[in-house]
Amino acid sequence: MEEYAREPCPWRIVDDCGGAFTMGAIGGGIFQAVKGFRNAPAGMNHRLRGSMTAIRTRAPQLGGSFAVWGGLFSMIDCGLVKVRGKEDPWNSITSGAMTGAILAARNGPVAMVGSAAMGGILLALIEGAGILLTRFASSQFPTGPQFAEEPAPMPGPSFGDYRQYQ
């Protein structure tokens, strides 16, 4: 069921953590640029300066938050792969739920349950969409013609065939 090659588990954690930081920093930078532009005083110079200040101040924090989530998710996922001995969508769903619960632990058990449910549901939707997309793509591109019977052997060279003398 391995449709793509992933990094082995110790390196996967670092890879996912870095990817999550990058996504958080870029997405947060775009969001903060718009927010800083809108909240700055009137005048293009003030708005551009407000946009840059918001990006410098907040985008690294958002990237760090994403990196913590991605690193924790990958550590739990690698632990489940080691314990269960297989990689399947249930590892990702469980990892999402456990990550949500752990990150909400400071807010109490009710918040942990709510965050675990949201993390599990979110990862179930992502995994389900990936499975459906894979099935749809595989049905669009067949692997090739399927032969029902053994093909007939090629006929031998005939009397006037020049290929027999080569």
Short mmCIF file of N, CA, C and O in Angstrom, two decimals, residues 59-166:
data_model
loop_
_atom_site.label_atom_id
_atom_site.label_comp_id
_atom_site.label_asym_id
_atom_site.label_seq_id
_atom_site.Cartn_x
_atom_site.Cartn_y
_atom_site.Cartn_z
N ALA A 59 5.01 36.30 12.00
CA ALA A 59 5.20 35.13 11.12
C ALA A 59 6.13 34.08 11.73
O ALA A 59 5.83 32.88 11.66
N PRO A 60 7.27 34.45 12.35
CA PRO A 60 8.10 33.40 12.97
C PRO A 60 7.40 32.67 14.11
O PRO A 60 7.60 31.47 14.30
N GLN A 61 6.56 33.37 14.85
CA GLN A 61 5.81 32.72 15.93
C GLN A 61 4.82 31.70 15.38
O GLN A 61 4.68 30.59 15.92
N LEU A 62 4.14 32.07 14.31
CA LEU A 62 3.20 31.13 13.68
C LEU A 62 3.94 29.94 13.09
O LEU A 62 3.48 28.79 13.19
N GLY A 63 5.09 30.19 12.48
CA GLY A 63 5.90 29.10 11.95
C GLY A 63 6.33 28.15 13.07
O GLY A 63 6.31 26.94 12.90
N GLY A 64 6.71 28.72 14.20
CA GLY A 64 7.10 27.88 15.35
C GLY A 64 5.95 27.05 15.88
O GLY A 64 6.12 25.88 16.24
N SER A 65 4.76 27.63 15.92
CA SER A 65 3.59 26.87 16.38
C SER A 65 3.29 25.72 15.43
O SER A 65 2.98 24.60 15.87
N PHE A 66 3.38 25.98 14.14
CA PHE A 66 3.17 24.91 13.16
C PHE A 66 4.25 23.83 13.31
O PHE A 66 3.97 22.64 13.18
N ALA A 67 5.49 24.25 13.56
CA ALA A 67 6.59 23.29 13.70
C ALA A 67 6.38 22.39 14.92
O ALA A 67 6.66 21.18 14.86
N VAL A 68 5.90 22.96 16.01
CA VAL A 68 5.61 22.14 17.20
C VAL A 68 4.54 21.12 16.89
O VAL A 68 4.68 19.93 17.23
N TRP A 69 3.47 21.54 16.21
CA TRP A 69 2.41 20.62 15.86
C TRP A 69 2.93 19.52 14.93
O TRP A 69 2.67 18.33 15.15
N GLY A 70 3.69 19.91 13.90
CA GLY A 70 4.21 18.93 12.93
C GLY A 70 5.20 17.97 13.57
O GLY A 70 5.18 16.77 13.28
N GLY A 71 6.07 18.48 14.44
CA GLY A 71 7.04 17.60 15.10
C GLY A 71 6.37 16.61 16.04
O GLY A 71 6.72 15.42 16.06
N LEU A 72 5.42 17.09 16.83
CA LEU A 72 4.71 16.20 17.75
C LEU A 72 3.90 15.16 16.99
O LEU A 72 3.90 13.97 17.34
N PHE A 73 3.23 15.59 15.93
CA PHE A 73 2.46 14.66 15.10
C PHE A 73 3.37 13.57 14.54
O PHE A 73 3.04 12.38 14.60
N SER A 74 4.53 13.95 14.01
CA SER A 74 5.44 12.96 13.42
C SER A 74 6.02 12.02 14.46
O SER A 74 6.21 10.83 14.19
N MET A 75 6.32 12.55 15.65
CA MET A 75 6.84 11.66 16.70
C MET A 75 5.80 10.62 17.11
O MET A 75 6.13 9.44 17.27
N ILE A 76 4.57 11.04 17.26
CA ILE A 76 3.51 10.09 17.61
C ILE A 76 3.29 9.10 16.47
O ILE A 76 3.12 7.90 16.71
N ASP A 77 3.30 9.60 15.24
CA ASP A 77 3.11 8.73 14.07
C ASP A 77 4.22 7.69 14.00
O ASP A 77 3.94 6.50 13.77
N CYS A 78 5.47 8.09 14.19
CA CYS A 78 6.57 7.14 14.16
C CYS A 78 6.48 6.13 15.30
O CYS A 78 6.78 4.95 15.12
N GLY A 79 6.04 6.60 16.47
CA GLY A 79 5.84 5.67 17.58
C GLY A 79 4.76 4.64 17.28
O GLY A 79 4.91 3.45 17.59
N LEU A 80 3.67 5.07 16.66
CA LEU A 80 2.61 4.13 16.30
C LEU A 80 3.06 3.15 15.22
O LEU A 80 2.68 1.98 15.24
N VAL A 81 3.88 3.64 14.28
CA VAL A 81 4.41 2.73 13.25
C VAL A 81 5.27 1.66 13.91
O VAL A 81 5.19 0.47 13.57
N LYS A 82 6.08 2.06 14.87
CA LYS A 82 6.96 1.10 15.57
C LYS A 82 6.13 0.11 16.40
O LYS A 82 6.39 -1.10 16.38
N VAL A 83 5.13 0.60 17.12
CA VAL A 83 4.33 -0.26 18.00
C VAL A 83 3.43 -1.20 17.17
O VAL A 83 3.38 -2.39 17.44
N ARG A 84 2.74 -0.65 16.17
CA ARG A 84 1.81 -1.46 15.39
C ARG A 84 2.48 -2.28 14.31
O ARG A 84 1.92 -3.27 13.84
N GLY A 85 3.64 -1.84 13.84
CA GLY A 85 4.35 -2.59 12.83
C GLY A 85 3.85 -2.39 11.41
O GLY A 85 4.20 -3.16 10.52
N LYS A 86 3.01 -1.38 11.18
CA LYS A 86 2.53 -1.11 9.82
C LYS A 86 2.17 0.36 9.70
O LYS A 86 1.88 1.03 10.68
N GLU A 87 2.20 0.84 8.44
CA GLU A 87 1.82 2.21 8.15
C GLU A 87 0.49 2.20 7.43
O GLU A 87 0.37 1.64 6.34
N ASP A 88 -0.51 2.81 8.03
CA ASP A 88 -1.81 2.91 7.41
C ASP A 88 -2.48 4.21 7.86
O ASP A 88 -1.94 4.93 8.70
N PRO A 89 -3.64 4.53 7.31
CA PRO A 89 -4.30 5.79 7.68
C PRO A 89 -4.68 5.88 9.16
O PRO A 89 -4.79 6.98 9.70
N TRP A 90 -4.86 4.76 9.82
CA TRP A 90 -5.22 4.81 11.24
C TRP A 90 -4.11 5.43 12.08
O TRP A 90 -4.40 6.07 13.10
N ASN A 91 -2.87 5.25 11.69
CA ASN A 91 -1.77 5.89 12.42
C ASN A 91 -1.89 7.40 12.34
O ASN A 91 -1.72 8.09 13.35
N SER A 92 -2.18 7.93 11.17
CA SER A 92 -2.30 9.38 11.01
C SER A 92 -3.50 9.92 11.78
O SER A 92 -3.41 10.97 12.41
N ILE A 93 -4.61 9.23 11.71
CA ILE A 93 -5.81 9.69 12.42
C ILE A 93 -5.57 9.69 13.92
O ILE A 93 -5.87 10.67 14.61
N THR A 94 -4.98 8.63 14.43
CA THR A 94 -4.69 8.55 15.86
C THR A 94 -3.66 9.60 16.26
O THR A 94 -3.77 10.22 17.33
N SER A 95 -2.66 9.81 15.41
CA SER A 95 -1.64 10.81 15.71
C SER A 95 -2.25 12.21 15.76
O SER A 95 -1.88 13.02 16.62
N GLY A 96 -3.16 12.51 14.85
CA GLY A 96 -3.82 13.82 14.87
C GLY A 96 -4.63 14.02 16.14
O GLY A 96 -4.60 15.10 16.74
N ALA A 97 -5.35 12.98 16.56
CA ALA A 97 -6.15 13.08 17.78
C ALA A 97 -5.25 13.24 19.01
O ALA A 97 -5.50 14.09 19.87
N MET A 98 -4.20 12.45 19.09
CA MET A 98 -3.30 12.54 20.24
C MET A 98 -2.55 13.86 20.28
O MET A 98 -2.35 14.43 21.35
N THR A 99 -2.16 14.37 19.12
CA THR A 99 -1.48 15.66 19.07
C THR A 99 -2.40 16.76 19.55
O THR A 99 -1.99 17.63 20.34
N GLY A 100 -3.64 16.75 19.10
CA GLY A 100 -4.60 17.75 19.56
C GLY A 100 -4.81 17.68 21.06
O GLY A 100 -4.88 18.71 21.73
N ALA A 101 -4.89 16.47 21.60
CA ALA A 101 -5.10 16.32 23.03
C ALA A 101 -3.88 16.81 23.83
O ALA A 101 -4.03 17.51 24.83
N ILE A 102 -2.69 16.46 23.38
CA ILE A 102 -1.48 16.87 24.11
C ILE A 102 -1.31 18.38 24.09
O ILE A 102 -0.97 19.00 25.11
N LEU A 103 -1.55 19.00 22.95
CA LEU A 103 -1.37 20.45 22.86
C LEU A 103 -2.43 21.22 23.64
O LEU A 103 -2.22 22.39 23.97
N ALA A 104 -3.56 20.60 23.94
CA ALA A 104 -4.61 21.25 24.73
C ALA A 104 -4.58 20.84 26.19
O ALA A 104 -5.49 21.20 26.95
N ALA A 105 -3.56 20.13 26.62
CA ALA A 105 -3.52 19.58 27.98
C ALA A 105 -3.55 20.67 29.06
O ALA A 105 -4.10 20.46 30.14
N ARG A 106 -2.98 21.82 28.78
CA ARG A 106 -2.95 22.89 29.78
C ARG A 106 -4.32 23.49 30.03
O ARG A 106 -4.53 24.17 31.03
N ASN A 107 -5.26 23.27 29.13
CA ASN A 107 -6.59 23.86 29.26
C ASN A 107 -7.60 22.93 29.93
O ASN A 107 -8.77 23.29 30.05
N GLY A 108 -7.19 21.74 30.32
CA GLY A 108 -8.07 20.84 31.04
C GLY A 108 -8.57 19.68 30.19
O GLY A 108 -8.40 19.66 28.96
N PRO A 109 -9.20 18.71 30.85
CA PRO A 109 -9.64 17.50 30.15
C PRO A 109 -10.74 17.74 29.12
O PRO A 109 -10.78 17.06 28.10
N VAL A 110 -11.63 18.70 29.34
CA VAL A 110 -12.70 18.95 28.38
C VAL A 110 -12.10 19.49 27.08
O VAL A 110 -12.48 19.06 25.97
N ALA A 111 -11.15 20.40 27.20
CA ALA A 111 -10.48 20.95 26.02
C ALA A 111 -9.66 19.87 25.32
O ALA A 111 -9.57 19.86 24.08
N MET A 112 -9.06 18.96 26.09
CA MET A 112 -8.29 17.87 25.49
C MET A 112 -9.18 16.98 24.63
O MET A 112 -8.81 16.61 23.51
N VAL A 113 -10.35 16.64 25.14
CA VAL A 113 -11.27 15.78 24.39
C VAL A 113 -11.74 16.49 23.13
O VAL A 113 -11.79 15.89 22.04
N GLY A 114 -12.08 17.77 23.25
CA GLY A 114 -12.53 18.52 22.07
C GLY A 114 -11.43 18.64 21.02
O GLY A 114 -11.67 18.45 19.82
N SER A 115 -10.20 18.94 21.45
CA SER A 115 -9.09 19.06 20.51
C SER A 115 -8.73 17.71 19.90
O SER A 115 -8.36 17.63 18.73
N ALA A 116 -8.83 16.64 20.70
CA ALA A 116 -8.56 15.30 20.17
C ALA A 116 -9.59 14.94 19.11
O ALA A 116 -9.25 14.40 18.05
N ALA A 117 -10.85 15.27 19.36
CA ALA A 117 -11.89 14.97 18.38
C ALA A 117 -11.66 15.77 17.10
O ALA A 117 -11.76 15.23 16.00
N MET A 118 -11.34 17.05 17.24
CA MET A 118 -11.11 17.88 16.05
C MET A 118 -9.88 17.39 15.28
O MET A 118 -9.90 17.34 14.05
N GLY A 119 -8.80 17.04 15.99
CA GLY A 119 -7.61 16.54 15.31
C GLY A 119 -7.87 15.23 14.60
O GLY A 119 -7.44 15.03 13.46
N GLY A 120 -8.60 14.33 15.25
CA GLY A 120 -8.92 13.05 14.62
C GLY A 120 -9.82 13.22 13.41
O GLY A 120 -9.62 12.59 12.37
N ILE A 121 -10.83 14.08 13.53
CA ILE A 121 -11.75 14.31 12.41
C ILE A 121 -11.02 14.97 11.25
O ILE A 121 -11.20 14.57 10.09
N LEU A 122 -10.19 15.96 11.56
CA LEU A 122 -9.45 16.64 10.50
C LEU A 122 -8.54 15.67 9.74
O LEU A 122 -8.53 15.65 8.52
N LEU A 123 -7.81 14.84 10.48
CA LEU A 123 -6.92 13.88 9.81
C LEU A 123 -7.69 12.79 9.11
O LEU A 123 -7.25 12.30 8.06
N ALA A 124 -8.85 12.42 9.62
CA ALA A 124 -9.68 11.43 8.92
C ALA A 124 -10.17 12.00 7.59
O ALA A 124 -10.18 11.29 6.57
N LEU A 125 -10.55 13.27 7.59
CA LEU A 125 -10.97 13.90 6.33
C LEU A 125 -9.82 13.98 5.34
O LEU A 125 -9.99 13.71 4.15
N ILE A 126 -8.63 14.33 5.83
CA ILE A 126 -7.47 14.43 4.95
C ILE A 126 -7.11 13.05 4.38
O ILE A 126 -6.87 12.90 3.18
N GLU A 127 -7.06 12.05 5.23
CA GLU A 127 -6.73 10.69 4.78
C GLU A 127 -7.80 10.16 3.82
O GLU A 127 -7.49 9.53 2.82
N GLY A 128 -9.07 10.42 4.13
CA GLY A 128 -10.15 9.97 3.25
C GLY A 128 -10.08 10.64 1.89
O GLY A 128 -10.26 9.99 0.85
N ALA A 129 -9.77 11.93 1.88
CA ALA A 129 -9.63 12.63 0.60
C ALA A 129 -8.45 12.08 -0.19
O ALA A 129 -8.53 11.93 -1.41
N GLY A 130 -7.36 11.76 0.50
CA GLY A 130 -6.21 11.18 -0.19
C GLY A 130 -6.52 9.82 -0.80
O GLY A 130 -6.11 9.53 -1.92
N ILE A 131 -7.26 9.00 -0.06
CA ILE A 131 -7.63 7.68 -0.58
C ILE A 131 -8.56 7.82 -1.78
O ILE A 131 -8.39 7.15 -2.80
N LEU A 132 -9.56 8.70 -1.67
CA LEU A 132 -10.48 8.90 -2.80
C LEU A 132 -9.75 9.46 -4.01
O LEU A 132 -10.01 9.04 -5.15
N LEU A 133 -8.83 10.38 -3.80
CA LEU A 133 -8.07 10.94 -4.91
C LEU A 133 -7.21 9.88 -5.58
O LEU A 133 -7.12 9.83 -6.81
N THR A 134 -6.60 9.01 -4.78
CA THR A 134 -5.79 7.93 -5.34
C THR A 134 -6.65 6.98 -6.15
O THR A 134 -6.25 6.56 -7.24
N ARG A 135 -7.81 6.62 -5.64
CA ARG A 135 -8.71 5.71 -6.38
C ARG A 135 -9.20 6.35 -7.67
O ARG A 135 -9.27 5.69 -8.71
N PHE A 136 -9.54 7.63 -7.61
CA PHE A 136 -10.01 8.32 -8.80
C PHE A 136 -8.91 8.40 -9.85
O PHE A 136 -9.14 8.16 -11.03
N ALA A 137 -7.70 8.73 -9.41
CA ALA A 137 -6.58 8.85 -10.35
C ALA A 137 -6.22 7.50 -10.96
O ALA A 137 -5.89 7.41 -12.14
N SER A 138 -6.29 6.44 -10.17
CA SER A 138 -5.95 5.12 -10.72
C SER A 138 -7.01 4.63 -11.70
O SER A 138 -6.69 3.90 -12.63
N SER A 139 -8.26 5.04 -11.53
CA SER A 139 -9.28 4.63 -12.49
C SER A 139 -9.18 5.44 -13.78
O SER A 139 -9.60 4.98 -14.83
N GLN A 140 -8.61 6.63 -13.73
CA GLN A 140 -8.45 7.46 -14.91
C GLN A 140 -7.29 7.00 -15.79
O GLN A 140 -7.30 7.21 -16.99
N PHE A 141 -6.28 6.44 -15.18
CA PHE A 141 -5.09 6.01 -15.91
C PHE A 141 -4.89 4.52 -15.75
O PHE A 141 -4.20 4.08 -14.84
N PRO A 142 -5.49 3.72 -16.63
CA PRO A 142 -5.33 2.27 -16.50
C PRO A 142 -3.88 1.86 -16.73
O PRO A 142 -3.11 2.56 -17.39
N THR A 143 -3.52 0.72 -16.20
CA THR A 143 -2.13 0.27 -16.28
C THR A 143 -1.75 -0.24 -17.65
O THR A 143 -0.58 -0.36 -17.95
N GLY A 144 -2.67 -0.54 -18.50
CA GLY A 144 -2.37 -1.04 -19.84
C GLY A 144 -3.36 -2.11 -20.23
O GLY A 144 -4.24 -2.48 -19.47
N PRO A 145 -3.21 -2.64 -21.43
CA PRO A 145 -4.16 -3.67 -21.87
C PRO A 145 -3.97 -4.96 -21.08
O PRO A 145 -2.86 -5.36 -20.77
N GLN A 146 -5.08 -5.56 -20.75
CA GLN A 146 -5.07 -6.82 -20.04
C GLN A 146 -5.39 -7.93 -21.04
O GLN A 146 -6.44 -7.90 -21.67
N PHE A 147 -4.49 -8.89 -21.19
CA PHE A 147 -4.68 -9.98 -22.14
C PHE A 147 -5.40 -11.13 -21.46
O PHE A 147 -5.01 -11.58 -20.39
N ALA A 148 -6.47 -11.60 -22.10
CA ALA A 148 -7.25 -12.69 -21.53
C ALA A 148 -6.62 -14.04 -21.84
O ALA A 148 -6.79 -14.98 -21.09
N GLU A 149 -5.93 -14.15 -22.93
CA GLU A 149 -5.36 -15.44 -23.31
C GLU A 149 -3.93 -15.22 -23.80
O GLU A 149 -3.51 -14.11 -24.05
N GLU A 150 -3.24 -16.29 -23.95
CA GLU A 150 -1.85 -16.25 -24.42
C GLU A 150 -1.85 -15.82 -25.88
O GLU A 150 -2.60 -16.34 -26.70
N PRO A 151 -1.00 -14.85 -26.26
CA PRO A 151 -0.97 -14.44 -27.68
C PRO A 151 -0.46 -15.56 -28.57
O PRO A 151 0.32 -16.42 -28.17
N ALA A 152 -0.93 -15.55 -29.82
CA ALA A 152 -0.53 -16.58 -30.79
C ALA A 152 0.95 -16.41 -31.13
O ALA A 152 1.45 -15.28 -31.20
N PRO A 153 1.65 -17.52 -31.37
CA PRO A 153 3.08 -17.40 -31.72
C PRO A 153 3.24 -16.78 -33.10
O PRO A 153 2.38 -16.89 -33.97
N MET A 154 4.37 -16.11 -33.28
CA MET A 154 4.67 -15.49 -34.57
C MET A 154 4.94 -16.59 -35.60
O MET A 154 5.61 -17.58 -35.29
N PRO A 155 4.46 -16.43 -36.82
CA PRO A 155 4.71 -17.45 -37.85
C PRO A 155 6.19 -17.43 -38.24
O PRO A 155 6.87 -16.40 -38.18
N GLY A 156 6.68 -18.59 -38.64
CA GLY A 156 8.08 -18.72 -39.07
C GLY A 156 8.28 -18.03 -40.41
O GLY A 156 7.32 -17.63 -41.08
N PRO A 157 9.52 -17.86 -40.83
CA PRO A 157 9.78 -17.21 -42.12
C PRO A 157 9.23 -18.04 -43.27
O PRO A 157 9.32 -19.27 -43.28
N SER A 158 8.65 -17.37 -44.23
CA SER A 158 8.12 -18.07 -45.40
C SER A 158 9.22 -18.22 -46.45
O SER A 158 10.32 -17.72 -46.30
N PHE A 159 8.89 -18.89 -47.57
CA PHE A 159 9.88 -19.20 -48.61
C PHE A 159 10.50 -17.95 -49.22
O PHE A 159 11.70 -17.86 -49.40
N GLY A 160 9.72 -16.93 -49.48
CA GLY A 160 10.24 -15.76 -50.15
C GLY A 160 10.66 -14.64 -49.18
O GLY A 160 10.93 -13.54 -49.61
N ASP A 161 10.75 -14.94 -47.89
CA ASP A 161 11.09 -13.90 -46.90
C ASP A 161 12.59 -13.69 -46.88
O ASP A 161 13.36 -14.62 -46.63
N TYR A 162 13.02 -12.47 -47.11
CA TYR A 162 14.45 -12.17 -47.16
C TYR A 162 15.09 -12.18 -45.78
O TYR A 162 16.29 -12.29 -45.66
N ARG A 163 14.30 -12.09 -44.70
CA ARG A 163 14.86 -12.03 -43.37
C ARG A 163 15.51 -13.34 -42.94
O ARG A 163 16.32 -13.36 -42.04
N GLN A 164 15.18 -14.42 -43.58
CA GLN A 164 15.75 -15.69 -43.19
C GLN A 164 17.24 -15.77 -43.52
O GLN A 164 17.94 -16.63 -42.99
N TYR A 165 17.74 -14.91 -44.39
CA TYR A 165 19.15 -14.97 -44.78
C TYR A 165 20.01 -13.94 -44.03
O TYR A 165 21.18 -13.84 -44.30
N GLN A 166 19.44 -13.19 -43.15
CA GLN A 166 20.23 -12.17 -42.43
C GLN A 166 20.91 -12.75 -41.23
O GLN A 166 20.55 -13.62 -40.58
#
